[in-house]
Short mmCIF file of C-alpha atoms in Angstrom, two decimals:
data_model
loop_
_atom_site.label_atom_id
_atom_site.label_comp_id
_atom_site.label_asym_id
_atom_site.label_seq_id
_atom_site.Cartn_x
_atom_site.Cartn_y
_atom_site.Cartn_z
CA UNK F 1 -110.53 4.47 47.42
CA UNK F 2 -110.80 8.40 46.89
CA UNK F 3 -110.29 8.96 50.60
CA UNK F 4 -107.15 6.78 50.66
CA UNK F 5 -105.95 8.89 47.61
CA UNK F 6 -106.70 12.18 49.37
CA UNK F 7 -104.82 10.98 52.49
CA UNK F 8 -101.92 9.88 50.33
CA UNK F 9 -101.75 13.40 48.45
CA UNK F 10 -101.86 15.05 52.07
CA UNK F 11 -98.92 13.04 53.21
CA UNK F 12 -97.01 13.76 50.06
CA UNK F 13 -96.71 17.50 50.88
CA UNK F 14 -95.62 16.99 54.63
CA UNK F 15 -92.20 18.76 54.32
CA UNK F 16 -91.34 21.96 52.44
CA UNK F 17 -87.46 21.72 52.82
CA UNK F 18 -84.64 19.37 52.14
CA UNK F 19 -81.48 18.76 54.33
CA UNK F 20 -78.30 19.08 52.36
CA UNK F 21 -76.04 16.82 54.30
CA UNK F 22 -72.91 17.90 52.39
CA UNK F 23 -69.82 17.35 54.50
CA UNK F 24 -71.74 17.09 57.77
CA UNK F 25 -70.12 13.79 58.38
CA UNK F 26 -66.91 15.62 59.03
CA UNK F 27 -68.07 17.68 62.25
CA UNK F 28 -64.37 18.27 63.37
CA UNK F 29 -63.44 19.84 60.05
CA UNK F 30 -66.31 22.32 59.71
CA UNK F 31 -64.39 25.28 60.60
CA UNK F 32 -61.37 24.35 58.42
CA UNK F 33 -63.59 23.62 55.49
CA UNK F 34 -65.44 26.82 55.93
CA UNK F 35 -62.06 28.76 55.79
CA UNK F 36 -60.68 26.75 52.84
CA UNK F 37 -63.93 27.31 50.69
CA UNK F 38 -64.04 30.90 51.80
CA UNK F 39 -60.65 31.71 50.52
CA UNK F 40 -61.50 29.71 47.31
CA UNK F 41 -64.66 31.80 46.83
CA UNK F 42 -62.84 35.14 47.36
CA UNK F 43 -59.92 34.13 45.01
CA UNK F 44 -62.45 32.81 42.48
CA UNK F 45 -64.68 36.03 42.54
CA UNK F 46 -61.74 38.46 42.52
CA UNK F 47 -59.87 36.62 39.73
CA UNK F 48 -62.88 36.26 37.51
CA UNK F 49 -64.02 40.02 38.06
CA UNK F 50 -60.46 41.20 37.40
CA UNK F 51 -60.50 39.38 34.00
CA UNK F 52 -63.72 40.87 32.98
CA UNK F 53 -62.50 44.37 34.00
CA UNK F 54 -59.26 43.84 32.14
CA UNK F 55 -61.07 42.75 28.91
CA UNK F 56 -63.55 45.65 29.12
CA UNK F 57 -60.80 48.26 29.69
CA UNK F 58 -57.70 47.26 27.91
CA UNK F 59 -57.88 47.94 24.04
CA UNK F 60 -55.30 45.20 23.39
CA UNK F 61 -57.76 42.57 24.83
CA UNK F 62 -60.51 43.69 22.58
CA UNK F 63 -60.34 40.43 20.47
CA UNK F 64 -62.59 37.54 19.77
CA UNK F 65 -60.70 35.27 22.06
CA UNK F 66 -60.88 37.60 25.07
CA UNK F 67 -64.33 38.63 24.37
CA UNK F 68 -65.38 34.98 24.86
CA UNK F 69 -62.96 34.75 27.91
CA UNK F 70 -64.85 37.88 29.45
CA UNK F 71 -68.18 36.05 28.89
CA UNK F 72 -66.58 32.92 30.61
CA UNK F 73 -65.28 34.81 33.52
CA UNK F 74 -68.58 36.67 33.94
CA UNK F 75 -70.33 33.19 33.93
CA UNK F 76 -67.97 31.90 36.49
CA UNK F 77 -68.76 34.62 39.00
CA UNK F 78 -72.26 33.53 38.80
CA UNK F 79 -71.63 29.86 38.74
CA UNK F 80 -69.57 29.74 41.92
CA UNK F 81 -72.03 31.96 43.67
CA UNK F 82 -74.88 29.71 42.98
CA UNK F 83 -73.24 26.81 45.11
CA UNK F 84 -70.60 28.34 47.56
CA UNK F 85 -72.45 31.10 49.60
CA UNK F 86 -75.04 28.35 50.76
CA UNK F 87 -72.34 25.92 51.65
CA UNK F 88 -70.42 28.54 53.58
CA UNK F 89 -73.45 29.30 55.61
CA UNK F 90 -73.94 25.68 56.52
CA UNK F 91 -70.32 25.40 57.68
CA UNK F 92 -70.74 28.42 59.86
CA UNK F 93 -74.19 28.00 61.31
CA UNK F 94 -74.68 24.32 61.05
CA UNK F 95 -78.20 24.82 59.45
CA UNK F 96 -78.07 22.50 56.37
CA UNK F 97 -81.79 23.03 55.44
CA UNK F 98 -82.96 24.67 52.21
CA UNK F 99 -86.60 25.07 51.16
CA UNK F 100 -87.90 23.12 48.13
CA UNK F 101 -88.36 26.26 46.21
CA UNK F 102 -84.83 27.37 47.17
CA UNK F 103 -83.40 23.99 46.16
CA UNK F 104 -85.20 24.15 42.68
CA UNK F 105 -84.04 27.69 42.12
CA UNK F 106 -80.37 26.68 42.94
CA UNK F 107 -80.74 23.80 40.48
CA UNK F 108 -82.04 25.87 37.74
CA UNK F 109 -79.26 28.49 38.10
CA UNK F 110 -76.65 25.76 38.21
CA UNK F 111 -78.02 24.03 35.28
CA UNK F 112 -78.49 27.23 33.22
CA UNK F 113 -74.74 28.30 33.81
CA UNK F 114 -73.19 24.80 33.51
CA UNK F 115 -75.03 24.31 30.04
CA UNK F 116 -73.96 27.78 28.99
CA UNK F 117 -70.33 26.97 29.86
CA UNK F 118 -70.41 23.91 27.75
CA UNK F 119 -71.41 26.17 24.70
CA UNK F 120 -68.92 28.82 25.64
CA UNK F 121 -66.10 26.40 25.66
CA UNK F 122 -67.11 25.02 22.27
CA UNK F 123 -67.42 28.60 20.88
CA UNK F 124 -63.89 29.54 22.31
CA UNK F 125 -62.63 26.22 20.67
CA UNK F 126 -64.23 27.26 17.28
CA UNK F 127 -62.43 30.71 17.59
CA UNK F 128 -59.06 28.88 18.21
CA UNK F 129 -59.69 26.58 15.34
CA UNK F 130 -60.21 29.48 12.86
CA UNK F 131 -57.22 31.30 14.39
CA UNK F 132 -54.75 28.34 13.97
CA UNK F 133 -56.41 26.38 10.92
CA UNK F 134 -57.76 29.37 8.90
CA UNK F 135 -55.48 32.32 9.80
CA UNK F 136 -55.81 34.19 6.54
CA UNK F 137 -59.64 34.06 6.92
CA UNK F 138 -59.68 34.64 10.67
CA UNK F 139 -60.20 38.34 10.57
CA UNK F 140 -63.22 38.24 8.17
CA UNK F 141 -64.85 35.02 9.69
CA UNK F 142 -64.60 35.88 13.29
CA UNK F 143 -66.05 39.43 13.03
CA UNK F 144 -67.84 41.36 15.73
CA UNK F 145 -71.36 40.42 14.51
CA UNK F 146 -70.28 36.53 14.64
CA UNK F 147 -68.83 36.96 18.22
CA UNK F 148 -72.04 38.57 19.43
CA UNK F 149 -74.21 35.97 17.66
CA UNK F 150 -72.12 33.05 19.15
CA UNK F 151 -72.20 34.50 22.66
CA UNK F 152 -75.94 35.18 22.54
CA UNK F 153 -76.48 31.65 21.27
CA UNK F 154 -74.52 30.19 24.11
CA UNK F 155 -76.47 32.11 26.79
CA UNK F 156 -79.85 31.41 24.99
CA UNK F 157 -79.13 27.61 24.53
CA UNK F 158 -78.17 27.38 28.07
CA UNK F 159 -81.28 28.98 29.28
CA UNK F 160 -84.08 27.45 27.25
CA UNK F 161 -83.59 23.69 28.09
CA UNK F 162 -83.21 24.50 31.68
CA UNK F 163 -86.68 26.35 31.61
CA UNK F 164 -88.23 23.32 30.00
CA UNK F 165 -86.47 20.89 32.63
CA UNK F 166 -87.88 23.23 35.53
CA UNK F 167 -91.47 22.85 34.01
CA UNK F 168 -91.28 19.10 34.43
CA UNK F 169 -89.56 19.12 37.72
CA UNK F 170 -92.05 21.64 39.22
CA UNK F 171 -94.65 18.71 39.06
CA UNK F 172 -92.67 16.45 41.23
CA UNK F 173 -94.07 15.46 44.73
CA UNK F 174 -91.83 14.84 47.66
CA UNK F 175 -93.07 12.75 50.58
CA UNK F 176 -89.97 11.79 52.33
CA UNK F 177 -87.26 11.23 53.32
CA UNK F 178 -85.80 14.77 52.77
CA UNK F 179 -82.18 14.26 53.46
CA UNK F 180 -80.00 14.86 50.26
CA UNK F 181 -76.48 13.42 50.36
CA UNK F 182 -74.90 16.25 48.51
CA UNK F 183 -73.72 19.75 49.09
CA UNK F 184 -75.83 21.49 46.51
CA UNK F 185 -79.10 20.80 44.73
CA UNK F 186 -78.32 18.60 41.56
CA UNK F 187 -80.82 16.87 39.47
CA UNK F 188 -79.97 13.18 40.43
CA UNK F 189 -80.38 13.52 44.23
CA UNK F 190 -83.49 15.72 43.81
CA UNK F 191 -85.18 12.96 41.63
CA UNK F 192 -84.02 10.28 44.04
CA UNK F 193 -86.07 11.77 46.96
CA UNK F 194 -89.23 12.28 44.64
CA UNK F 195 -92.35 10.08 45.19
CA UNK F 196 -93.40 10.78 41.54
CA UNK F 197 -92.91 8.71 38.53
CA UNK F 198 -89.62 10.16 37.16
CA UNK F 199 -89.11 8.30 34.02
CA UNK F 200 -90.44 11.18 31.73
CA UNK F 201 -88.08 13.48 33.31
CA UNK F 202 -85.21 11.13 33.06
CA UNK F 203 -86.04 10.82 29.18
CA UNK F 204 -86.06 14.70 28.89
CA UNK F 205 -82.75 14.73 30.91
CA UNK F 206 -81.06 12.34 28.61
CA UNK F 207 -82.10 14.14 25.56
CA UNK F 208 -80.96 17.56 26.86
CA UNK F 209 -77.74 15.82 28.24
CA UNK F 210 -76.82 14.66 24.64
CA UNK F 211 -77.92 17.97 22.83
CA UNK F 212 -76.44 20.49 25.33
CA UNK F 213 -73.42 18.62 26.96
CA UNK F 214 -72.32 15.85 24.69
CA UNK F 215 -72.80 17.89 21.42
CA UNK F 216 -70.79 20.93 22.48
CA UNK F 217 -68.12 18.48 23.77
CA UNK F 218 -67.80 16.71 20.40
CA UNK F 219 -67.65 20.01 18.68
CA UNK F 220 -64.86 21.13 21.07
CA UNK F 221 -62.98 17.80 20.48
CA UNK F 222 -63.36 18.07 16.79
CA UNK F 223 -62.07 21.58 16.81
CA UNK F 224 -58.95 20.46 18.72
CA UNK F 225 -58.34 17.36 16.52
CA UNK F 226 -58.16 19.90 13.68
CA UNK F 227 -55.93 22.17 15.66
CA UNK F 228 -53.49 19.54 16.75
CA UNK F 229 -53.21 18.13 13.26
CA UNK F 230 -52.62 21.67 11.97
CA UNK F 231 -49.92 22.34 14.54
CA UNK F 232 -47.99 19.03 13.95
CA UNK F 233 -47.78 20.03 10.21
CA UNK F 234 -45.98 23.39 11.29
CA UNK F 235 -42.32 22.78 10.09
CA UNK F 236 -40.43 24.86 12.85
CA UNK F 237 -40.55 23.98 16.46
CA UNK F 238 -40.87 27.73 17.34
CA UNK F 239 -44.05 27.87 15.29
CA UNK F 240 -45.60 24.76 16.77
CA UNK F 241 -44.92 26.28 20.28
CA UNK F 242 -46.28 29.52 19.37
CA UNK F 243 -49.51 28.04 17.83
CA UNK F 244 -50.02 25.69 20.76
CA UNK F 245 -49.56 28.60 23.39
CA UNK F 246 -52.60 30.37 22.04
CA UNK F 247 -54.91 27.44 22.79
CA UNK F 248 -53.11 25.74 25.73
CA UNK F 249 -54.90 27.78 28.46
CA UNK F 250 -58.31 27.07 26.90
CA UNK F 251 -57.46 23.25 26.56
CA UNK F 252 -56.53 22.93 30.20
CA UNK F 253 -59.88 24.50 31.29
CA UNK F 254 -61.74 22.19 28.98
CA UNK F 255 -60.00 19.13 30.25
CA UNK F 256 -60.60 20.23 34.00
CA UNK F 257 -64.37 20.79 33.36
CA UNK F 258 -65.30 17.87 31.16
CA UNK F 259 -62.94 15.53 32.95
CA UNK F 260 -64.63 16.13 36.30
CA UNK F 261 -68.21 16.09 34.94
CA UNK F 262 -67.67 12.98 33.11
CA UNK F 263 -66.26 11.23 36.24
CA UNK F 264 -69.31 12.50 38.34
CA UNK F 265 -71.99 11.50 36.01
CA UNK F 266 -70.49 8.39 34.66
CA UNK F 267 -69.45 6.84 37.94
CA UNK F 268 -71.59 3.99 39.28
CA UNK F 269 -73.99 5.31 41.88
CA UNK F 270 -72.83 3.02 44.68
CA UNK F 271 -72.71 3.90 48.29
CA UNK F 272 -68.89 3.32 48.43
CA UNK F 273 -68.34 5.93 45.62
CA UNK F 274 -70.70 8.47 47.19
CA UNK F 275 -67.86 10.36 48.90
CA UNK F 276 -65.74 10.29 45.76
CA UNK F 277 -68.52 11.69 43.86
CA UNK F 278 -68.87 14.63 46.22
CA UNK F 279 -65.11 15.20 45.81
CA UNK F 280 -65.33 15.21 41.94
CA UNK F 281 -68.36 17.43 42.13
CA UNK F 282 -66.36 19.95 44.19
CA UNK F 283 -63.92 19.90 41.31
CA UNK F 284 -66.14 21.15 38.49
CA UNK F 285 -68.37 23.36 40.74
CA UNK F 286 -65.73 25.02 42.85
CA UNK F 287 -62.35 24.43 41.61
CA UNK F 288 -62.92 24.95 37.82
CA UNK F 289 -64.12 28.52 38.26
CA UNK F 290 -61.09 29.05 40.49
CA UNK F 291 -58.72 27.51 37.84
CA UNK F 292 -60.08 29.71 35.06
CA UNK F 293 -58.54 33.08 36.08
CA UNK F 294 -55.27 31.43 37.41
CA UNK F 295 -54.84 29.48 34.14
CA UNK F 296 -55.49 32.44 31.83
CA UNK F 297 -53.56 35.04 33.90
CA UNK F 298 -50.51 32.83 34.60
CA UNK F 299 -50.28 31.36 31.14
CA UNK F 300 -51.26 34.10 28.92
CA UNK F 301 -48.91 36.95 28.01
CA UNK F 302 -51.59 39.49 26.89
CA UNK F 303 -53.44 39.11 30.21
CA UNK F 304 -50.24 39.45 32.19
CA UNK F 305 -49.25 42.56 30.36
CA UNK F 306 -52.71 44.15 30.68
CA UNK F 307 -52.52 43.45 34.50
CA UNK F 308 -48.94 45.09 34.64
CA UNK F 309 -50.50 48.24 32.97
CA UNK F 310 -53.49 48.26 35.30
CA UNK F 311 -51.33 48.07 38.27
CA UNK F 312 -49.01 50.84 37.16
CA UNK F 313 -51.91 53.13 36.38
CA UNK F 314 -53.27 52.47 39.94
CA UNK F 315 -49.87 53.14 41.49
CA UNK F 316 -49.31 56.21 39.38
CA UNK F 317 -52.64 57.89 40.33
CA UNK F 318 -51.80 58.98 43.99
CA UNK F 319 -48.52 60.53 42.72
CA UNK F 320 -50.39 62.51 40.07
CA UNK F 321 -53.18 63.72 42.47
CA UNK F 322 -50.26 64.94 44.78
#
């Protein structure tokens, strides 16, 4: 009996890497997909880094709303970099393998940043709630100290549950098959390939999903229920439009992020819906970080004005140096 158990344990450590199937079932589209995702990655990185630079350098953007936006844009640059570079390399080289350690690292970074984004979106909605529903107390309530505490709390609350999850997942044993039908290392496909008993990890996952995803979502929705009810009570149409414009960009980002996340994790895990699941996963891992700078820059007057001033300064420098 002991010899059999020993043999099984040896077989359970046969492979040290996963194969991310991704979009490998579309071989004729690999170059096109590489170009599309490369353009998305470049635009996403440039847009989010530009927003961070504007928030840091422009005095008019030194407000709580833009402080949180700067945090969100910084997060999005890391978030998209956790997934896209590996996918781009697989399109270009055809090598879809990733080590078990690399896969776990990718999942940890993804989990940490996705959880932090849930809390950041909730903090931003609370900021908009105070600005619209409690305008007379906004300046005293949403001070620099509270902004820093909320931002630090978002990053810490995103980090701690993922560390605990990784402690559990580091105990997993994989004995084959090693093909993962996804384009990045997410928790569901990882657990599906494990030979270990995953019931304890699933329980921990459900607890953290409620506390770190559902709870921030409910806080965000509660804030917007209060915001909408306050806006509807404003007597003038102009006043309602002005109040709604201050939170419309954030509401679009919230809808894109949570809408696609809910579709991905609430869809039945049938083979017929697997391709659709991957498409919606692209939406919240790739397209949401792209939408963030586009939505805030195209719909936000202060950001557009800060961008114009930055462009004018850059264009004026060569003339001054001459």
